Amino acid sequence: MTSISPQSPTPGTGDRSVGELLSAVTSDVQQLFRQEVELAKAEVRVEATKAGKAAGMYGGAGFAGYMVALFASLAAMFGLANVMDTGWAALIITALWAVIGAVLFMKGRSRMREVSPKPEQTVETLKEDAQWARHPTR
């Protein structure tokens, strides 16, 4: 029967002490955490860029739409005023723009729902890292 003395290294670790091994593991975990944070930042940046572009398009479309709506509405209202009372013509044009506004709002809302505020790839890799930490031999 052979016995292992407390001073002899554990098989497979070489001459490294437990403190050195813990230090190496801690260093690796810190590096992994920093890499995950950088990945999350990159993903958030990409999503923020998409949201910023969408918001810019909303703004530009809103201003252009306002100008078109103003002049087209006036022209349509005065055109209808030739065949009916001006008040009724204005009310018809207002109702038309209410419908158009509702449609544009719905389209904008559906596009905004496509923007993901959660960094999907980072969440997946963190799950994988947690699973690996629980079962490093798999």
PDB file of C-alpha atoms in Angstrom:
ATOM      1  CA  MET A   1       0.000   0.000   0.000  1.00  0.00           C
ATOM      2  CA  THR A   2       1.452   3.350  -1.031  1.00  0.00           C
ATOM      3  CA  SER A   3       0.633   6.594   0.635  1.00  0.00           C
ATOM      4  CA  ILE A   4       0.788  10.066  -0.756  1.00  0.00           C
ATOM      5  CA  SER A   5       2.492  12.547   1.481  1.00  0.00           C
ATOM      6  CA  PRO A   6       0.940  16.026   1.851  1.00  0.00           C
ATOM      7  CA  GLN A   7       3.979  17.538   0.140  1.00  0.00           C
ATOM      8  CA  SER A   8       3.733  15.447  -3.040  1.00  0.00           C
ATOM      9  CA  PRO A   9       1.887  17.092  -5.956  1.00  0.00           C
ATOM     10  CA  THR A  10      -1.450  15.714  -7.085  1.00  0.00           C
ATOM     11  CA  PRO A  11      -1.202  13.741 -10.331  1.00  0.00           C
ATOM     12  CA  GLY A  12      -1.831  15.919 -13.411  1.00  0.00           C
ATOM     13  CA  THR A  13      -1.056  19.272 -11.754  1.00  0.00           C
ATOM     14  CA  GLY A  14       2.686  19.283 -12.204  1.00  0.00           C
ATOM     15  CA  ASP A  15       4.517  21.288  -9.557  1.00  0.00           C
ATOM     16  CA  ARG A  16       1.763  23.893  -9.118  1.00  0.00           C
ATOM     17  CA  SER A  17       0.362  24.486  -5.682  1.00  0.00           C
ATOM     18  CA  VAL A  18      -3.327  24.822  -4.865  1.00  0.00           C
ATOM     19  CA  GLY A  19      -2.840  28.568  -4.473  1.00  0.00           C
ATOM     20  CA  GLU A  20      -1.310  28.850  -7.908  1.00  0.00           C
ATOM     21  CA  LEU A  21      -4.121  26.799  -9.421  1.00  0.00           C
ATOM     22  CA  LEU A  22      -6.766  28.957  -7.731  1.00  0.00           C
ATOM     23  CA  SER A  23      -4.953  32.061  -8.918  1.00  0.00           C
ATOM     24  CA  ALA A  24      -4.939  30.757 -12.498  1.00  0.00           C
ATOM     25  CA  VAL A  25      -8.632  29.835 -12.349  1.00  0.00           C
ATOM     26  CA  THR A  26      -9.508  33.236 -10.867  1.00  0.00           C
ATOM     27  CA  SER A  27      -7.519  34.971 -13.582  1.00  0.00           C
ATOM     28  CA  ASP A  28      -9.263  32.951 -16.296  1.00  0.00           C
ATOM     29  CA  VAL A  29     -12.710  33.682 -14.823  1.00  0.00           C
ATOM     30  CA  GLN A  30     -11.893  37.399 -14.643  1.00  0.00           C
ATOM     31  CA  GLN A  31     -10.742  37.397 -18.267  1.00  0.00           C
ATOM     32  CA  LEU A  32     -13.871  35.507 -19.329  1.00  0.00           C
ATOM     33  CA  PHE A  33     -16.069  37.984 -17.456  1.00  0.00           C
ATOM     34  CA  ARG A  34     -14.311  40.948 -19.119  1.00  0.00           C
ATOM     35  CA  GLN A  35     -14.803  39.352 -22.542  1.00  0.00           C
ATOM     36  CA  GLU A  36     -18.502  38.784 -21.823  1.00  0.00           C
ATOM     37  CA  VAL A  37     -18.903  42.422 -20.761  1.00  0.00           C
ATOM     38  CA  GLU A  38     -17.224  43.583 -23.981  1.00  0.00           C
ATOM     39  CA  LEU A  39     -19.506  41.326 -26.025  1.00  0.00           C
ATOM     40  CA  ALA A  40     -22.555  42.727 -24.253  1.00  0.00           C
ATOM     41  CA  LYS A  41     -21.376  46.295 -24.913  1.00  0.00           C
ATOM     42  CA  ALA A  42     -20.888  45.531 -28.603  1.00  0.00           C
ATOM     43  CA  GLU A  43     -24.350  43.990 -28.902  1.00  0.00           C
ATOM     44  CA  VAL A  44     -25.997  46.917 -27.111  1.00  0.00           C
ATOM     45  CA  ARG A  45     -24.145  49.331 -29.403  1.00  0.00           C
ATOM     46  CA  VAL A  46     -25.470  47.545 -32.492  1.00  0.00           C
ATOM     47  CA  GLU A  47     -29.051  47.588 -31.177  1.00  0.00           C
ATOM     48  CA  ALA A  48     -28.765  51.241 -30.138  1.00  0.00           C
ATOM     49  CA  THR A  49     -27.549  52.113 -33.621  1.00  0.00           C
ATOM     50  CA  LYS A  50     -30.575  50.370 -35.128  1.00  0.00           C
ATOM     51  CA  ALA A  51     -32.910  52.198 -32.746  1.00  0.00           C
ATOM     52  CA  GLY A  52     -31.200  55.528 -33.485  1.00  0.00           C
ATOM     53  CA  LYS A  53     -31.585  55.067 -37.218  1.00  0.00           C
ATOM     54  CA  ALA A  54     -35.248  54.153 -36.787  1.00  0.00           C
ATOM     55  CA  ALA A  55     -35.814  57.236 -34.619  1.00  0.00           C
ATOM     56  CA  GLY A  56     -34.082  59.460 -37.188  1.00  0.00           C
ATOM     57  CA  MET A  57     -36.301  58.058 -39.913  1.00  0.00           C
ATOM     58  CA  TYR A  58     -39.353  58.724 -37.742  1.00  0.00           C
ATOM     59  CA  GLY A  59     -38.273  62.337 -37.306  1.00  0.00           C
ATOM     60  CA  GLY A  60     -37.551  62.966 -40.984  1.00  0.00           C
ATOM     61  CA  ALA A  61     -40.720  61.243 -42.090  1.00  0.00           C
ATOM     62  CA  GLY A  62     -42.693  63.182 -39.528  1.00  0.00           C
ATOM     63  CA  PHE A  63     -41.472  66.574 -40.728  1.00  0.00           C
ATOM     64  CA  ALA A  64     -41.888  65.745 -44.414  1.00  0.00           C
ATOM     65  CA  GLY A  65     -45.259  64.229 -43.706  1.00  0.00           C
ATOM     66  CA  TYR A  66     -46.306  67.327 -41.822  1.00  0.00           C
ATOM     67  CA  MET A  67     -45.458  69.607 -44.725  1.00  0.00           C
ATOM     68  CA  VAL A  68     -47.137  67.352 -47.289  1.00  0.00           C
ATOM     69  CA  ALA A  69     -50.150  66.897 -45.077  1.00  0.00           C
ATOM     70  CA  LEU A  70     -50.516  70.609 -44.497  1.00  0.00           C
ATOM     71  CA  PHE A  71     -50.463  71.642 -48.141  1.00  0.00           C
ATOM     72  CA  ALA A  72     -52.311  68.609 -49.486  1.00  0.00           C
ATOM     73  CA  SER A  73     -54.967  69.061 -46.825  1.00  0.00           C
ATOM     74  CA  LEU A  74     -55.459  72.702 -47.705  1.00  0.00           C
ATOM     75  CA  ALA A  75     -55.676  71.891 -51.404  1.00  0.00           C
ATOM     76  CA  ALA A  76     -58.142  69.040 -50.814  1.00  0.00           C
ATOM     77  CA  MET A  77     -60.213  71.124 -48.413  1.00  0.00           C
ATOM     78  CA  PHE A  78     -60.516  74.014 -50.866  1.00  0.00           C
ATOM     79  CA  GLY A  79     -61.252  71.550 -53.679  1.00  0.00           C
ATOM     80  CA  LEU A  80     -64.080  69.972 -51.681  1.00  0.00           C
ATOM     81  CA  ALA A  81     -65.301  73.428 -50.665  1.00  0.00           C
ATOM     82  CA  ASN A  82     -66.309  73.943 -54.301  1.00  0.00           C
ATOM     83  CA  VAL A  83     -68.973  71.221 -53.949  1.00  0.00           C
ATOM     84  CA  MET A  84     -69.928  71.454 -50.231  1.00  0.00           C
ATOM     85  CA  ASP A  85     -69.664  73.673 -47.184  1.00  0.00           C
ATOM     86  CA  THR A  86     -66.067  74.475 -46.159  1.00  0.00           C
ATOM     87  CA  GLY A  87     -66.623  73.159 -42.608  1.00  0.00           C
ATOM     88  CA  TRP A  88     -67.685  69.719 -43.871  1.00  0.00           C
ATOM     89  CA  ALA A  89     -64.768  69.665 -46.306  1.00  0.00           C
ATOM     90  CA  ALA A  90     -62.338  70.390 -43.445  1.00  0.00           C
ATOM     91  CA  LEU A  91     -63.919  67.643 -41.304  1.00  0.00           C
ATOM     92  CA  ILE A  92     -63.580  65.053 -44.089  1.00  0.00           C
ATOM     93  CA  ILE A  93     -59.915  65.906 -44.597  1.00  0.00           C
ATOM     94  CA  THR A  94     -59.301  65.733 -40.823  1.00  0.00           C
ATOM     95  CA  ALA A  95     -60.862  62.256 -40.655  1.00  0.00           C
ATOM     96  CA  LEU A  96     -58.712  61.128 -43.581  1.00  0.00           C
ATOM     97  CA  TRP A  97     -55.543  62.269 -41.783  1.00  0.00           C
ATOM     98  CA  ALA A  98     -56.644  60.564 -38.574  1.00  0.00           C
ATOM     99  CA  VAL A  99     -56.796  57.242 -40.433  1.00  0.00           C
ATOM    100  CA  ILE A 100     -53.404  57.818 -42.076  1.00  0.00           C
ATOM    101  CA  GLY A 101     -51.875  58.727 -38.710  1.00  0.00           C
ATOM    102  CA  ALA A 102     -53.225  55.551 -37.107  1.00  0.00           C
ATOM    103  CA  VAL A 103     -51.761  53.389 -39.885  1.00  0.00           C
ATOM    104  CA  LEU A 104     -48.345  55.063 -39.590  1.00  0.00           C
ATOM    105  CA  PHE A 105     -48.377  54.658 -35.820  1.00  0.00           C
ATOM    106  CA  MET A 106     -49.078  50.930 -36.112  1.00  0.00           C
ATOM    107  CA  LYS A 107     -46.262  50.432 -38.624  1.00  0.00           C
ATOM    108  CA  GLY A 108     -43.806  52.387 -36.462  1.00  0.00           C
ATOM    109  CA  ARG A 109     -44.745  50.392 -33.385  1.00  0.00           C
ATOM    110  CA  SER A 110     -44.236  47.083 -35.194  1.00  0.00           C
ATOM    111  CA  ARG A 111     -40.782  48.192 -36.376  1.00  0.00           C
ATOM    112  CA  MET A 112     -39.809  49.321 -32.890  1.00  0.00           C
ATOM    113  CA  ARG A 113     -40.737  45.880 -31.546  1.00  0.00           C
ATOM    114  CA  GLU A 114     -38.033  44.399 -33.781  1.00  0.00           C
ATOM    115  CA  VAL A 115     -35.353  46.188 -31.745  1.00  0.00           C
ATOM    116  CA  SER A 116     -33.979  43.867 -29.084  1.00  0.00           C
ATOM    117  CA  PRO A 117     -32.738  45.586 -25.908  1.00  0.00           C
ATOM    118  CA  LYS A 118     -31.313  42.309 -24.552  1.00  0.00           C
ATOM    119  CA  PRO A 119     -27.904  41.134 -25.833  1.00  0.00           C
ATOM    120  CA  GLU A 120     -29.020  37.671 -26.999  1.00  0.00           C
ATOM    121  CA  GLN A 121     -25.587  36.279 -27.844  1.00  0.00           C
ATOM    122  CA  THR A 122     -24.134  37.327 -24.492  1.00  0.00           C
ATOM    123  CA  VAL A 123     -27.003  35.720 -22.603  1.00  0.00           C
ATOM    124  CA  GLU A 124     -26.419  32.469 -24.495  1.00  0.00           C
ATOM    125  CA  THR A 125     -22.674  32.430 -23.842  1.00  0.00           C
ATOM    126  CA  LEU A 126     -23.231  33.242 -20.154  1.00  0.00           C
ATOM    127  CA  LYS A 127     -25.591  30.269 -19.909  1.00  0.00           C
ATOM    128  CA  GLU A 128     -22.959  28.081 -21.566  1.00  0.00           C
ATOM    129  CA  ASP A 129     -20.279  29.404 -19.199  1.00  0.00           C
ATOM    130  CA  ALA A 130     -22.460  28.710 -16.159  1.00  0.00           C
ATOM    131  CA  GLN A 131     -23.158  25.181 -17.405  1.00  0.00           C
ATOM    132  CA  TRP A 132     -19.450  24.609 -17.990  1.00  0.00           C
ATOM    133  CA  ALA A 133     -18.595  25.929 -14.512  1.00  0.00           C
ATOM    134  CA  ARG A 134     -21.053  23.450 -12.974  1.00  0.00           C
ATOM    135  CA  HIS A 135     -19.763  20.521 -15.059  1.00  0.00           C
ATOM    136  CA  PRO A 136     -16.255  21.324 -16.400  1.00  0.00           C
ATOM    137  CA  THR A 137     -15.571  17.779 -17.597  1.00  0.00           C
ATOM    138  CA  ARG A 138     -18.487  17.659 -20.074  1.00  0.00           C
TER     139      ARG A 138
END
